[in-house]
Short mmCIF file of C-alpha atoms and ligand atoms in Angstrom, two decimals:
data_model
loop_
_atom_site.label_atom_id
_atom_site.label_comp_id
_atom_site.label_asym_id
_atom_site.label_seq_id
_atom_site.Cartn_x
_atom_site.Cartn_y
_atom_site.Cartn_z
CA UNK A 4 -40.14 21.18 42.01
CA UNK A 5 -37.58 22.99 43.04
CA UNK A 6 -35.45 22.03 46.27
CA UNK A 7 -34.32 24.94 48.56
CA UNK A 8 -32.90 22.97 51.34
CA UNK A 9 -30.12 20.17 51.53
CA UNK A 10 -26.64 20.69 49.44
CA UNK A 11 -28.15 20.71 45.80
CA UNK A 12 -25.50 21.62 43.22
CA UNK A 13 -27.55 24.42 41.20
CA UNK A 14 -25.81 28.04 42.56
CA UNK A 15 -29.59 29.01 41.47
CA UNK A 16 -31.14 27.13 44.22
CA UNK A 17 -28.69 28.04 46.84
CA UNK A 18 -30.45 29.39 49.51
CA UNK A 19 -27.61 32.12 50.25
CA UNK A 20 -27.78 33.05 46.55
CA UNK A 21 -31.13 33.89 46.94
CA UNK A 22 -30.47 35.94 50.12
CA UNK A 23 -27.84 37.88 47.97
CA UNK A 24 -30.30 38.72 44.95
CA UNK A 25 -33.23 40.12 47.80
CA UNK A 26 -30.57 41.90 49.74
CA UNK A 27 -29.33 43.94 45.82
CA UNK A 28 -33.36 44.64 45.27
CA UNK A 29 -33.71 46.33 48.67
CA UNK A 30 -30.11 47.82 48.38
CA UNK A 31 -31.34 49.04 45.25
CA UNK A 32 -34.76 50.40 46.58
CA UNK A 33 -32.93 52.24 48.84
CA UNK A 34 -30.44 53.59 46.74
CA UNK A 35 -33.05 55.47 44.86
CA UNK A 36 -34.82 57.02 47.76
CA UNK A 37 -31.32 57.96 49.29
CA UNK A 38 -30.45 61.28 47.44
CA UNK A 39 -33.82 62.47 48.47
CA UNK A 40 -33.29 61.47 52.22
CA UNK A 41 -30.10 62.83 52.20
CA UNK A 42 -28.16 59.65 53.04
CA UNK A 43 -25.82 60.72 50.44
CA UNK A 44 -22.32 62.87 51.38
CA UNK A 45 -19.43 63.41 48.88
CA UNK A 46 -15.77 63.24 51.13
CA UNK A 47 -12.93 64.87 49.33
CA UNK A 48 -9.52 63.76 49.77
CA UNK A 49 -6.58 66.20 49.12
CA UNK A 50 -3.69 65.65 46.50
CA UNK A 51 -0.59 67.00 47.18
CA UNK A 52 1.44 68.36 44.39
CA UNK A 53 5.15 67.57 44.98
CA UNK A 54 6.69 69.94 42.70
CA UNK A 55 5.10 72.76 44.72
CA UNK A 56 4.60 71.65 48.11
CA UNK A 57 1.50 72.31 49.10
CA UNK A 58 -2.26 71.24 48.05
CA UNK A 59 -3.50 72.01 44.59
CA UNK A 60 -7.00 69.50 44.54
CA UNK A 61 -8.91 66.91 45.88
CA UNK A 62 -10.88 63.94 44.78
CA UNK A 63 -14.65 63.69 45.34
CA UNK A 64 -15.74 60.35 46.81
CA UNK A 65 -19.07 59.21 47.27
CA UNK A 66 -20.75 58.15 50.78
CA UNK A 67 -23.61 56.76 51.56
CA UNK A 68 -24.65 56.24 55.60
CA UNK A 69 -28.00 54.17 55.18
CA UNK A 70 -29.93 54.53 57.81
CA UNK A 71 -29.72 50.66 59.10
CA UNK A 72 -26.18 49.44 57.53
CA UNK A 73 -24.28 52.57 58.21
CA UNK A 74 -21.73 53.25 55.93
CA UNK A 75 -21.66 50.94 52.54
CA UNK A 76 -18.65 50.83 50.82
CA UNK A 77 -18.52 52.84 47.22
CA UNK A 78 -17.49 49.82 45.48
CA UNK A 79 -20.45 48.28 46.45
CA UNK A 80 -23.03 50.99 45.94
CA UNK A 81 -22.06 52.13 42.73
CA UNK A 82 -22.22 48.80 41.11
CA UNK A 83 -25.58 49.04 42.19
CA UNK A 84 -26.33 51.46 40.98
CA UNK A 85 -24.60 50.91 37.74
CA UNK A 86 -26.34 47.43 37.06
CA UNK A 87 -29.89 49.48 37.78
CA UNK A 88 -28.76 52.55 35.18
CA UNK A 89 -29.34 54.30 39.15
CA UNK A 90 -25.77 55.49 37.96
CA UNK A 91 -26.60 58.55 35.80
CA UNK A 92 -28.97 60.03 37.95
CA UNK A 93 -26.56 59.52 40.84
CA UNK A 94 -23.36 60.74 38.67
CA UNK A 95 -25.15 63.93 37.70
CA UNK A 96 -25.66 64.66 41.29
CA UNK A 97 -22.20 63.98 42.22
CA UNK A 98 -20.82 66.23 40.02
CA UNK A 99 -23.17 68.87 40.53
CA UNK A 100 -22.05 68.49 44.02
CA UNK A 101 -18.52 68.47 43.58
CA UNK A 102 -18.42 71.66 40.82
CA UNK A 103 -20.73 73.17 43.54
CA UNK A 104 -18.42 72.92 46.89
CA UNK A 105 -15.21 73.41 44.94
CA UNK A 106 -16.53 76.82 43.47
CA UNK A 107 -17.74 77.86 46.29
CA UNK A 108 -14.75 77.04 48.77
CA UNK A 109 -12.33 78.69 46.45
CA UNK A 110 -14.48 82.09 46.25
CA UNK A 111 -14.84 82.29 50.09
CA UNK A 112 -11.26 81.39 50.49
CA UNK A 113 -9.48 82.98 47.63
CA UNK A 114 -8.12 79.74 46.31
CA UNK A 115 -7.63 78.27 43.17
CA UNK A 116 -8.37 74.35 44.33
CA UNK A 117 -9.04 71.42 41.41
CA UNK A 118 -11.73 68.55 42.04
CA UNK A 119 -11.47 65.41 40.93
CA UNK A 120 -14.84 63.33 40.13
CA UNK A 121 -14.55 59.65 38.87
CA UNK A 122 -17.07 58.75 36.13
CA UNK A 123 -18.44 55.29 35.84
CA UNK A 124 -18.59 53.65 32.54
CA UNK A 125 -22.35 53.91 32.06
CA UNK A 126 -21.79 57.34 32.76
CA UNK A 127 -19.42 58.13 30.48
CA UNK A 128 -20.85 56.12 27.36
CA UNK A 129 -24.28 57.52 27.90
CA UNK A 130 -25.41 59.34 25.13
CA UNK A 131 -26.01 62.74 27.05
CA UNK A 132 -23.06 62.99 28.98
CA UNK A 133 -20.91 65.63 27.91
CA UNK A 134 -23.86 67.97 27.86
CA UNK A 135 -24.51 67.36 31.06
CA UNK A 136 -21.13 67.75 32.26
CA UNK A 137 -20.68 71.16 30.55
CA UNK A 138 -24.13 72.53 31.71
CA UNK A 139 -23.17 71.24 35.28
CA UNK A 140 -20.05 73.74 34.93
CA UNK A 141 -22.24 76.54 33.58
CA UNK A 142 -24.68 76.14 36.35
CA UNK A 143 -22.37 75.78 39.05
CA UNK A 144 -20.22 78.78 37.33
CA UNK A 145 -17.13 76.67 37.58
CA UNK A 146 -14.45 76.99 35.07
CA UNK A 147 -13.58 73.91 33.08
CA UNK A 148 -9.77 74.06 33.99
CA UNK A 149 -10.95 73.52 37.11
CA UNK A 150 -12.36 69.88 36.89
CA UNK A 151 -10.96 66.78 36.59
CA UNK A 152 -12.50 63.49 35.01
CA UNK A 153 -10.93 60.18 36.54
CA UNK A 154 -11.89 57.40 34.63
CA UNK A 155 -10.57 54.11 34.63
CA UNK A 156 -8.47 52.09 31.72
CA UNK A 157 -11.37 49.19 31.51
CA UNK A 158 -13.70 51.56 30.38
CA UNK A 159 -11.15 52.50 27.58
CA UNK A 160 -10.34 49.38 26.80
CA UNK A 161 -13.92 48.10 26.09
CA UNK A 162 -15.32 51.18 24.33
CA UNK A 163 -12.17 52.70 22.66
CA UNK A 164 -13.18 54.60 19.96
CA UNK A 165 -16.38 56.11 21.69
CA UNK A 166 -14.50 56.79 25.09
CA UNK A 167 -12.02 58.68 22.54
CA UNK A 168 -14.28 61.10 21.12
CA UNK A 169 -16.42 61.99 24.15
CA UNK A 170 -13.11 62.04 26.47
CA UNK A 171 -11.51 64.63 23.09
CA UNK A 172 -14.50 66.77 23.54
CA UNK A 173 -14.14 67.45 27.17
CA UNK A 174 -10.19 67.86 26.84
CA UNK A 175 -10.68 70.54 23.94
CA UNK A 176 -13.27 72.28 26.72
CA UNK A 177 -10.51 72.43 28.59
CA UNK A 178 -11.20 69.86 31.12
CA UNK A 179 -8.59 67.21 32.77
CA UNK A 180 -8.97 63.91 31.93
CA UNK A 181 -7.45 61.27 34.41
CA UNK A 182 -6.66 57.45 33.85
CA UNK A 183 -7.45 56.15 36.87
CA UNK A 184 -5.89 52.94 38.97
CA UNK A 185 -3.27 53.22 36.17
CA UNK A 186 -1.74 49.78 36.09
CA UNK A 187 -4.18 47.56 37.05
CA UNK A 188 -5.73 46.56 33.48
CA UNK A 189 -4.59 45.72 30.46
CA UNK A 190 -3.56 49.05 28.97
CA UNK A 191 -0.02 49.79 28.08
CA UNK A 192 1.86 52.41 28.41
CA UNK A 193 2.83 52.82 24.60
CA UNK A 194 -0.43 53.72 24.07
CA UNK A 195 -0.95 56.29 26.72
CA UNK A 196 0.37 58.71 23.94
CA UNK A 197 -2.84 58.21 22.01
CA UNK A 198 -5.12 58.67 24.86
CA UNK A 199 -6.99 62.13 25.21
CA UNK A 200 -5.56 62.16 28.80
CA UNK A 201 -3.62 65.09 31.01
CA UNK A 202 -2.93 62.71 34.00
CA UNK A 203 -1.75 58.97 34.60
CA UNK A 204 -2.54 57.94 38.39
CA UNK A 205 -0.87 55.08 39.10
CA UNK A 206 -2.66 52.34 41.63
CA UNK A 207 -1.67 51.81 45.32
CA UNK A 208 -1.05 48.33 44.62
CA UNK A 209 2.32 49.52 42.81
CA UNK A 210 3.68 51.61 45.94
CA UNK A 211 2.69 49.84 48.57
CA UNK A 212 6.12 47.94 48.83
CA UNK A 213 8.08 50.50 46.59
CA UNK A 214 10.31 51.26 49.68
CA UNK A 215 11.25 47.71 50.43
CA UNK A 216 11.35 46.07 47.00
CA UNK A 217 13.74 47.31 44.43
CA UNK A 218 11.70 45.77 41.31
CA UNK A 219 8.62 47.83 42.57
CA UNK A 220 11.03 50.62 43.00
CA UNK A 221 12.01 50.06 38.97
CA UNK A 222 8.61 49.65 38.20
CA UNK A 223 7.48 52.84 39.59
CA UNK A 224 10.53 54.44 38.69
CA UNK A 225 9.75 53.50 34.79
CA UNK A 226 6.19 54.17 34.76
CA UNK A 227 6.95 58.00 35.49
CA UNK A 228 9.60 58.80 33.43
CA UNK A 229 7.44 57.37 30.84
CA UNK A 230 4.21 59.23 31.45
CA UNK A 231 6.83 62.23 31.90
CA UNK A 232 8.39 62.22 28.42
CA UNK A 233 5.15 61.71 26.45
CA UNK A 234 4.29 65.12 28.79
CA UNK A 235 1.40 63.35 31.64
CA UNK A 236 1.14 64.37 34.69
CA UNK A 237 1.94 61.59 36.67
CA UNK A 238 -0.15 60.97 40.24
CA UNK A 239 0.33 58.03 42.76
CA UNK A 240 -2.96 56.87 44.76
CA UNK A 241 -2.44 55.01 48.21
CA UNK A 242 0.80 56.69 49.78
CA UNK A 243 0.57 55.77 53.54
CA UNK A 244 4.03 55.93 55.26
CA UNK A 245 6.92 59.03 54.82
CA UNK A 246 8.91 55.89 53.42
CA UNK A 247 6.91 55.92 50.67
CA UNK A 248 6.80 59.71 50.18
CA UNK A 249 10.78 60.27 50.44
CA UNK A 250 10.90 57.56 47.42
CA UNK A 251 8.17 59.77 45.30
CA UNK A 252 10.06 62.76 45.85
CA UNK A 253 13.38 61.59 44.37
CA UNK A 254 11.45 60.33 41.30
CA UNK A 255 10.22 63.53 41.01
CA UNK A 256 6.30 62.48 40.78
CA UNK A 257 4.08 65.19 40.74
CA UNK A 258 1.51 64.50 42.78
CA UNK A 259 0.48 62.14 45.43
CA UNK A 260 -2.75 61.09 47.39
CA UNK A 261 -3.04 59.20 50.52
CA UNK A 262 -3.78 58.19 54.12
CA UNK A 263 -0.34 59.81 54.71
CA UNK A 264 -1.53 63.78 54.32
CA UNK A 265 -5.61 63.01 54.78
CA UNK A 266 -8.27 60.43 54.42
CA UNK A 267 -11.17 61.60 52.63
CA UNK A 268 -13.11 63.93 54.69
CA UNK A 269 -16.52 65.75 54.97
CA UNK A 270 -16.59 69.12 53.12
CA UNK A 271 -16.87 70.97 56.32
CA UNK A 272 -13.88 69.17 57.83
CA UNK A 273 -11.46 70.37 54.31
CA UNK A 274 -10.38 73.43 55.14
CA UNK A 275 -8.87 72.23 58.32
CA UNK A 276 -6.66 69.75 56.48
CA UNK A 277 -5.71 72.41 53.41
CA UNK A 278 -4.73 74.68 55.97
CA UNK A 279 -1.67 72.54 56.73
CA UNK A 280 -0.15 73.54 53.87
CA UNK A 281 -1.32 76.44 52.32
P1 C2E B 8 -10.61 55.32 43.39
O1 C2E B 8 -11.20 56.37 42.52
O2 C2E B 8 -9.36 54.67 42.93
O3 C2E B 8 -10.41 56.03 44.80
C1 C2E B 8 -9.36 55.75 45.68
C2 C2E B 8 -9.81 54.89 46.83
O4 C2E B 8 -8.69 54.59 47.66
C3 C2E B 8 -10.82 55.56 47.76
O5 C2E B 8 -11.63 54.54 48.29
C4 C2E B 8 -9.93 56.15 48.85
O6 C2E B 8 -10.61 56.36 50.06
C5 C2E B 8 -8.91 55.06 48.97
N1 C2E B 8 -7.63 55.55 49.47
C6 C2E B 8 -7.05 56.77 49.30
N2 C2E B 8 -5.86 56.84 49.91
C7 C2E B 8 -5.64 55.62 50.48
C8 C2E B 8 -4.57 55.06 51.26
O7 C2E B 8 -3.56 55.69 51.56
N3 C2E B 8 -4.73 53.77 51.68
C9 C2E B 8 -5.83 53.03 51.40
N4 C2E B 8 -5.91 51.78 51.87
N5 C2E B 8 -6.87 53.54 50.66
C10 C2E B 8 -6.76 54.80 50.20
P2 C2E B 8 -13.22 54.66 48.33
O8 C2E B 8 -13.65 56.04 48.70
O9 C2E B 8 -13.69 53.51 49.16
O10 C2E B 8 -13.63 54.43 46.83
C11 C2E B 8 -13.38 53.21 46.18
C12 C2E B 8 -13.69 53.33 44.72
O11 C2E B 8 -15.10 53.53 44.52
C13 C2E B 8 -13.00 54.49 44.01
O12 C2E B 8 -11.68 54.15 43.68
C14 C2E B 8 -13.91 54.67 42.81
O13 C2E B 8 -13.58 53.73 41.81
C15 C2E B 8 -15.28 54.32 43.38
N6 C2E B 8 -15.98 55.57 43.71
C16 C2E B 8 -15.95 56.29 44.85
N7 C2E B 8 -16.72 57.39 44.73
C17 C2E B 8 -17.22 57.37 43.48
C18 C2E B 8 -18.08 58.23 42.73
O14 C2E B 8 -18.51 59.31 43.20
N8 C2E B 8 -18.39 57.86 41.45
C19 C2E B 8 -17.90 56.71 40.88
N9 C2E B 8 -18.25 56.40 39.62
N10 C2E B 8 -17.09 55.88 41.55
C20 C2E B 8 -16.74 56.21 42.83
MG1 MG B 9 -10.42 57.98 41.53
MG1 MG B 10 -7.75 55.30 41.87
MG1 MG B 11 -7.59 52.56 43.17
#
């Protein structure tokens, strides 16, 4: 007989466990019907390259508004969706999405505009997934050079050898490959040099003091003119504050993303903020 009530010590039994395992089914229910009901938006925030001043890309990042909850965070959904294999199905249709928009808003504008898309794990080690991701480009007519891959170092670091040659096939294609939320794994950076990568992005959690604190400063400082001499591009995530800009500029980063120049915003709602620097 199980007991559901009184302070039992089996996490199993736990009344607010179970709450949590019905509330992922529905989640997960819903989830599935969502790209159909349209619940489903990609925002794009802008990256600013340094070296030229102005815009040259955004990432795509997922939204869902469910119709109850409102907005649920992408952390949240995507594990979801990852622990239900939801993730492929969903991936493809992110990136088919985010080739889409990108061609299309640099034909009608005359621009030559990169997008980012972050690939899951599941994604990446599924067994069809660099077809899909080149006949997403030929359908959406978008030329390889301009996509970008962001993947994160975990995946690397469990699957090394298969995450190798799938990432080497897309980087022949001509396609950037990013490490994402550089920093926050176990990955070093003497072995960045082995990586089929174009781009390091370094995670907010590094700058967010890097005006105040002179061993994040160092830190920083290090990590670029590493990723610099082994010839990455080097991107920070996170920057909120012109503190924190001024700093990047006299390290001579390339790029930066943050709250500072945009959040992530609706498609419709991009040109407005690319306009302030074009
Ligand atoms: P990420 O790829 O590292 O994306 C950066 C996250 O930091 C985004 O959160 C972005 O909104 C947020 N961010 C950007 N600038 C700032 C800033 O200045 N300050 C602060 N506090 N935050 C900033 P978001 O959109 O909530 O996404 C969280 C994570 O969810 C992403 O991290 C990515 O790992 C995942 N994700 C989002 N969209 C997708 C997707 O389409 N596919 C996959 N596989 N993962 C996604
Ligand atoms: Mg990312
Ligand atoms: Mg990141
Ligand atoms: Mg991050």
């Amino acid at each position: 007989q199980v007991k559901m009530n009184g302070k039992n010590n089996f996490m199993l039994f736990d009344p607010s466990m179970n709450e949590i395992m019905e509330n992922k089914a529905s989640m997960e229910q819903d989830l599935k019907r969502a790209i159909k009901r349209g619940e489903l938006e990609i925002y794009y925030q802008p990256k600013f390259n340094l070296e030229q001043n102005r815009y040259d890309g955004f990432e795509a990042l997922a939204r869902w508004n469910h119709p109850i909850r409102g907005f649920v965070p992408p952390l949240e959904f995507i594990t979801i969706a990852e622990e239900s294999n939801l993730i492929l199905e969903l991936g493809t249709w992110i990136l088919e999405q985010s080739c889409g928009f990108v061609r299309e808003y640099n034909r009608t504008h005359h621009s030559d505009y990169c997008v980012a898309v972050n690939v899951s794990a599941l994604q990446l080690l599924n067994e069809g997934f660099e077809t899909m991701v080149l006949d997403t480009l030929e359908a959406t007519g978008l030329d390889p050079s301009y996509l970008e891959l962001e993947i994160t170092e975990s995946v690397l670091m469990d699957s090394m050898d298969l995450a190798v040659e799938k990432l080497s096939l897309l980087r022949n294609k001509n396609i950037g490959i990013v490490l994402d939320d550089f920093g926050t794994g176990y990955s070093s950076l003497t072995y960045l040099q082995s990586l089929p990568i174009t781009t390091v992005k370094l995670d907010k959690s590094f700058v967010d003091d890097i005006a105040l604190n002179e061993i994040s400063y160092e830190i920083v400082s290090n990590v670029i003119q590493i990723a610099k001499s082994i010839g990455l591009e080097i991107v920070v995530e996170g920057i909120e504050t012109d503190e924190q800009l001024q700093v990047l500029k006299k390290l001579k980063c390339h790029k930066i993303q943050g709250f500072y120049f945009s959040k992530p915003v609706p498609g419709s709602e991009l040109e407005a903020v690319l306009s302030q620097y074009e």
